[in-house]
Short mmCIF file of C-alpha atoms in Angstrom, two decimals:
data_model
loop_
_atom_site.label_atom_id
_atom_site.label_comp_id
_atom_site.label_asym_id
_atom_site.label_seq_id
_atom_site.Cartn_x
_atom_site.Cartn_y
_atom_site.Cartn_z
CA UNK A 1 158.32 76.44 169.46
CA UNK A 2 161.38 78.69 170.03
CA UNK A 3 163.56 75.68 170.85
CA UNK A 4 162.45 73.93 167.68
CA UNK A 5 163.21 77.03 165.60
CA UNK A 6 166.69 77.36 167.09
CA UNK A 7 167.40 73.68 166.50
CA UNK A 8 166.37 73.98 162.87
CA UNK A 9 168.59 77.05 162.46
CA UNK A 10 171.65 75.25 163.82
CA UNK A 11 171.02 72.22 161.63
CA UNK A 12 170.59 74.42 158.56
CA UNK A 13 174.10 75.83 159.00
CA UNK A 14 175.74 72.43 158.72
CA UNK A 15 175.08 71.98 155.02
CA UNK A 16 177.79 71.56 152.42
CA UNK A 17 178.13 74.90 150.60
CA UNK A 18 177.11 74.59 146.97
CA UNK A 19 176.88 77.40 144.46
CA UNK A 20 178.69 80.71 143.92
CA UNK A 21 179.68 82.75 146.96
CA UNK A 22 181.42 86.10 147.35
CA UNK A 23 183.88 86.85 150.16
CA UNK A 24 182.29 89.59 152.27
CA UNK A 25 184.54 89.78 155.36
CA UNK A 26 188.03 88.70 156.36
CA UNK A 27 189.15 88.15 159.95
CA UNK A 28 192.92 88.18 160.33
CA UNK A 29 195.75 90.38 161.53
CA UNK A 30 193.55 93.51 161.57
CA UNK A 31 190.49 91.83 163.07
CA UNK A 32 187.32 91.54 161.01
CA UNK A 33 187.37 93.83 157.98
CA UNK A 34 185.35 94.16 154.81
CA UNK A 35 186.74 91.80 152.18
CA UNK A 36 189.83 93.53 150.75
CA UNK A 37 189.62 91.52 147.52
CA UNK A 38 186.92 90.85 144.94
CA UNK A 39 186.99 87.10 145.43
CA UNK A 40 184.49 84.30 144.84
CA UNK A 41 184.26 80.57 145.48
CA UNK A 42 182.45 78.20 143.14
CA UNK A 43 181.53 75.20 145.28
CA UNK A 44 180.52 71.98 143.49
CA UNK A 45 180.39 68.29 144.36
CA UNK A 46 183.60 67.64 142.40
CA UNK A 47 185.78 70.74 142.69
CA UNK A 48 186.08 74.13 144.41
CA UNK A 49 187.25 76.96 142.17
CA UNK A 50 188.30 80.45 143.20
CA UNK A 51 187.53 83.41 140.95
CA UNK A 52 189.22 86.77 141.42
CA UNK A 53 188.05 89.99 139.79
CA UNK A 54 190.19 92.94 138.78
CA UNK A 55 188.43 95.55 136.69
CA UNK A 56 186.69 93.69 133.90
CA UNK A 57 189.11 90.74 133.96
CA UNK A 58 188.83 87.51 135.92
CA UNK A 59 191.10 84.65 136.97
CA UNK A 60 189.90 81.11 137.69
CA UNK A 61 192.10 79.10 140.06
CA UNK A 62 192.06 75.67 141.67
CA UNK A 63 194.04 76.72 144.72
CA UNK A 64 191.99 74.90 147.39
CA UNK A 65 192.50 71.41 145.90
CA UNK A 66 189.49 70.07 147.77
CA UNK A 67 185.72 69.94 147.75
CA UNK A 68 184.25 72.20 150.42
CA UNK A 69 182.18 70.06 152.77
CA UNK A 70 181.02 70.99 156.26
CA UNK A 71 183.66 70.20 158.92
CA UNK A 72 182.64 72.22 161.97
CA UNK A 73 184.58 75.11 163.47
CA UNK A 74 187.03 73.15 165.62
CA UNK A 75 190.09 71.25 164.36
CA UNK A 76 190.37 67.53 165.12
CA UNK A 77 193.43 68.04 167.31
CA UNK A 78 195.78 70.75 168.52
CA UNK A 79 198.15 70.05 165.65
CA UNK A 80 195.45 69.80 162.99
CA UNK A 81 195.73 72.80 160.67
CA UNK A 82 193.36 71.54 157.98
CA UNK A 83 190.95 74.12 156.50
CA UNK A 84 187.56 74.22 158.19
CA UNK A 85 184.12 74.88 156.70
CA UNK A 86 181.29 75.87 159.06
CA UNK A 87 178.22 78.11 159.49
CA UNK A 88 177.43 76.80 156.03
CA UNK A 89 174.27 76.56 153.97
CA UNK A 90 172.97 77.81 150.64
CA UNK A 91 173.25 81.44 151.79
CA UNK A 92 176.69 81.56 153.40
CA UNK A 93 179.70 79.73 154.80
CA UNK A 94 182.91 80.46 156.67
CA UNK A 95 186.35 79.21 155.65
CA UNK A 96 188.89 79.01 158.46
CA UNK A 97 192.46 78.34 157.36
CA UNK A 98 195.87 78.34 159.01
CA UNK A 99 198.07 81.21 157.87
CA UNK A 100 201.86 81.12 157.86
CA UNK A 101 202.40 84.43 156.07
CA UNK A 102 205.20 86.35 157.76
CA UNK A 103 204.52 89.92 156.65
CA UNK A 104 201.12 90.07 154.92
CA UNK A 105 198.96 93.11 155.58
CA UNK A 106 195.91 90.98 156.39
CA UNK A 107 196.98 87.36 156.90
CA UNK A 108 198.48 86.53 160.32
CA UNK A 109 201.64 84.56 160.97
CA UNK A 110 200.96 81.11 162.47
CA UNK A 111 197.34 81.76 163.33
CA UNK A 112 193.87 81.15 161.93
CA UNK A 113 192.35 83.38 159.26
CA UNK A 114 188.58 83.40 158.65
CA UNK A 115 186.89 84.29 155.37
CA UNK A 116 183.12 84.71 155.27
CA UNK A 117 181.31 84.08 151.99
CA UNK A 118 177.74 84.90 150.99
CA UNK A 119 175.73 83.82 147.97
CA UNK A 120 173.78 86.11 145.65
CA UNK A 121 176.30 88.95 145.96
CA UNK A 122 178.09 90.18 142.84
CA UNK A 123 179.63 93.29 141.42
CA UNK A 124 177.91 94.51 138.24
CA UNK A 125 180.69 93.10 136.06
CA UNK A 126 181.03 89.79 137.90
CA UNK A 127 177.27 89.19 137.51
CA UNK A 128 177.74 89.34 133.74
CA UNK A 129 180.76 87.04 133.94
CA UNK A 130 179.07 84.42 136.14
CA UNK A 131 175.90 84.51 134.05
CA UNK A 132 178.05 83.67 131.03
CA UNK A 133 179.95 81.02 132.94
CA UNK A 134 176.81 79.24 134.16
CA UNK A 135 174.71 79.55 131.02
CA UNK A 136 172.39 82.17 132.52
CA UNK A 137 173.32 84.94 130.07
CA UNK A 138 170.29 86.50 128.41
CA UNK A 139 169.63 85.39 124.82
CA UNK A 140 167.83 87.71 122.40
CA UNK A 141 165.43 85.68 120.27
CA UNK A 142 165.71 88.32 117.55
CA UNK A 143 169.48 88.05 117.19
CA UNK A 144 171.01 84.61 116.53
CA UNK A 145 174.45 85.86 117.51
CA UNK A 146 173.48 86.03 121.18
CA UNK A 147 174.28 82.89 123.14
CA UNK A 148 177.27 80.70 123.95
CA UNK A 149 179.88 79.72 121.36
CA UNK A 150 182.90 77.42 121.41
CA UNK A 151 186.00 79.14 120.06
CA UNK A 152 187.83 76.31 118.27
CA UNK A 153 190.67 78.11 116.48
CA UNK A 154 191.81 80.29 113.59
CA UNK A 155 191.96 79.96 109.82
CA UNK A 156 193.88 82.26 107.50
CA UNK A 157 191.36 82.28 104.68
CA UNK A 158 187.61 81.72 104.72
CA UNK A 159 187.83 79.65 101.55
CA UNK A 160 189.90 77.13 103.53
CA UNK A 161 187.31 76.58 106.29
CA UNK A 162 185.92 73.27 105.01
CA UNK A 163 189.41 71.89 104.59
CA UNK A 164 190.66 73.21 107.95
CA UNK A 165 187.68 72.26 110.15
CA UNK A 166 188.60 68.55 110.58
CA UNK A 167 192.11 69.60 111.60
CA UNK A 168 190.81 72.22 114.05
CA UNK A 169 188.51 69.69 115.71
CA UNK A 170 191.27 67.09 115.93
CA UNK A 171 193.71 69.55 117.50
CA UNK A 172 191.14 71.26 119.73
CA UNK A 173 191.48 69.03 122.87
CA UNK A 174 195.23 69.74 123.06
CA UNK A 175 195.23 73.27 121.68
CA UNK A 176 195.48 76.48 123.69
CA UNK A 177 191.87 77.19 122.71
CA UNK A 178 190.51 74.16 124.56
CA UNK A 179 187.48 75.12 126.66
CA UNK A 180 187.45 78.66 125.30
CA UNK A 181 184.07 80.32 124.90
CA UNK A 182 182.60 83.59 123.66
CA UNK A 183 179.22 84.52 125.14
CA UNK A 184 177.29 87.28 123.37
CA UNK A 185 174.41 89.32 124.75
CA UNK A 186 173.03 92.48 123.20
CA UNK A 187 175.35 94.59 125.38
CA UNK A 188 178.31 92.45 126.39
CA UNK A 189 180.83 89.98 125.05
CA UNK A 190 182.18 87.68 127.74
CA UNK A 191 185.23 85.59 126.95
CA UNK A 192 185.71 82.53 129.14
CA UNK A 193 188.63 80.11 129.20
CA UNK A 194 190.08 77.61 131.65
CA UNK A 195 192.04 80.12 133.70
CA UNK A 196 189.90 83.24 133.46
CA UNK A 197 188.19 85.61 131.08
CA UNK A 198 186.80 89.09 130.70
CA UNK A 199 183.74 91.21 130.04
CA UNK A 200 183.68 93.87 127.31
CA UNK A 201 180.92 96.23 126.25
CA UNK A 202 179.79 95.78 122.65
CA UNK A 203 177.41 97.31 120.13
CA UNK A 204 175.72 94.86 117.77
CA UNK A 205 175.18 95.72 114.12
CA UNK A 206 172.44 93.18 113.59
CA UNK A 207 174.05 89.79 113.21
CA UNK A 208 176.71 90.90 110.73
CA UNK A 209 179.15 92.76 112.98
CA UNK A 210 179.84 94.12 116.43
CA UNK A 211 181.92 96.98 117.77
CA UNK A 212 184.08 96.81 120.90
CA UNK A 213 186.64 99.34 122.19
CA UNK A 214 186.32 101.34 118.98
CA UNK A 215 187.06 98.35 116.74
CA UNK A 216 184.55 96.71 114.40
CA UNK A 217 184.52 92.94 113.94
CA UNK A 218 182.84 91.54 110.83
CA UNK A 219 180.94 88.25 111.14
CA UNK A 220 180.49 85.70 108.38
CA UNK A 221 177.80 83.05 108.88
CA UNK A 222 179.09 79.70 107.66
CA UNK A 223 175.95 77.87 108.83
CA UNK A 224 173.20 78.28 111.42
CA UNK A 225 175.56 77.19 114.23
CA UNK A 226 178.97 78.16 112.89
CA UNK A 227 180.43 81.62 112.36
CA UNK A 228 183.74 83.24 111.46
CA UNK A 229 184.77 86.51 113.11
CA UNK A 230 187.27 88.75 111.37
CA UNK A 231 190.34 89.50 113.50
CA UNK A 232 192.66 92.13 112.07
CA UNK A 233 196.14 92.36 113.57
CA UNK A 234 198.22 95.08 111.95
CA UNK A 235 197.98 94.33 108.21
CA UNK A 236 197.06 90.68 108.68
CA UNK A 237 193.50 89.32 108.77
CA UNK A 238 192.65 85.98 110.37
CA UNK A 239 189.26 84.42 111.08
CA UNK A 240 188.16 83.07 114.44
CA UNK A 241 185.95 80.00 114.02
CA UNK A 242 183.14 79.60 116.54
CA UNK A 243 180.54 76.85 116.89
CA UNK A 244 177.37 77.35 118.88
CA UNK A 245 176.92 75.29 122.06
CA UNK A 246 173.73 73.32 121.43
CA UNK A 247 173.90 70.42 123.92
CA UNK A 248 172.86 72.38 127.00
CA UNK A 249 176.31 72.30 128.60
CA UNK A 250 177.81 75.41 130.20
CA UNK A 251 181.33 76.86 130.15
CA UNK A 252 181.53 76.08 133.88
CA UNK A 253 180.73 72.40 133.39
CA UNK A 254 183.54 72.10 130.81
CA UNK A 255 186.07 74.03 132.88
CA UNK A 256 185.26 72.25 136.16
CA UNK A 257 185.54 68.92 134.35
CA UNK A 258 188.95 69.90 133.03
CA UNK A 259 190.24 70.72 136.52
CA UNK A 260 188.93 67.42 137.86
CA UNK A 261 190.54 65.49 134.99
CA UNK A 262 193.87 67.25 135.55
CA UNK A 263 194.00 65.91 139.12
CA UNK A 264 193.85 62.29 138.00
#
């Protein structure tokens, strides 16, 4: 029975890591230390993305350029310096990579560095961010503003919305707003775009306005699934046009797809 249990345990740590994992320890120049950075890996079948957290702001990077699949702990040859994935399953994995940093405080020079990642571990702010990213953000049935919205661009005047909408949609795939989202809950507004985002505390005034960082943003409902948010900059007022995501897709699925497409 014990032998069977041990065999099952070994086999279970040879899975391909899939999901969201937080770096918990780093083994390098100073030995094994608690992770010195707030860093996450999003592991999918098509892309691996790294997310870094600093305060309430996040960066999304495609710096691994590979899908993380189990490799085992040992390189194929003495000269093989390819990254290694091992001790991996749904709960954790280790990333072993060859470091050539000459004077980094943690990363060794010409030696292996090991990062351990564990799933289900988040800071309070990153939990809000990843919930928004994956479509798990809480929606309040009593407030139609809560949920996930595409940010498709700006218009100068609300009376021009009908005329400007076809142009905004046509330009959207090549605009700087492509794959930009605003995710509202009753307490937070999470902005998500291809290379990062942020989490800000908000106070909702019903569905007509919200306050963030001492500033009030008025909301005009153009239809059930389209809104305009007032954005005052100095003495100028523009309107952000948002359309509700209704097809079940998530910000992560759009962003991951964009990184995959960019590789082709």
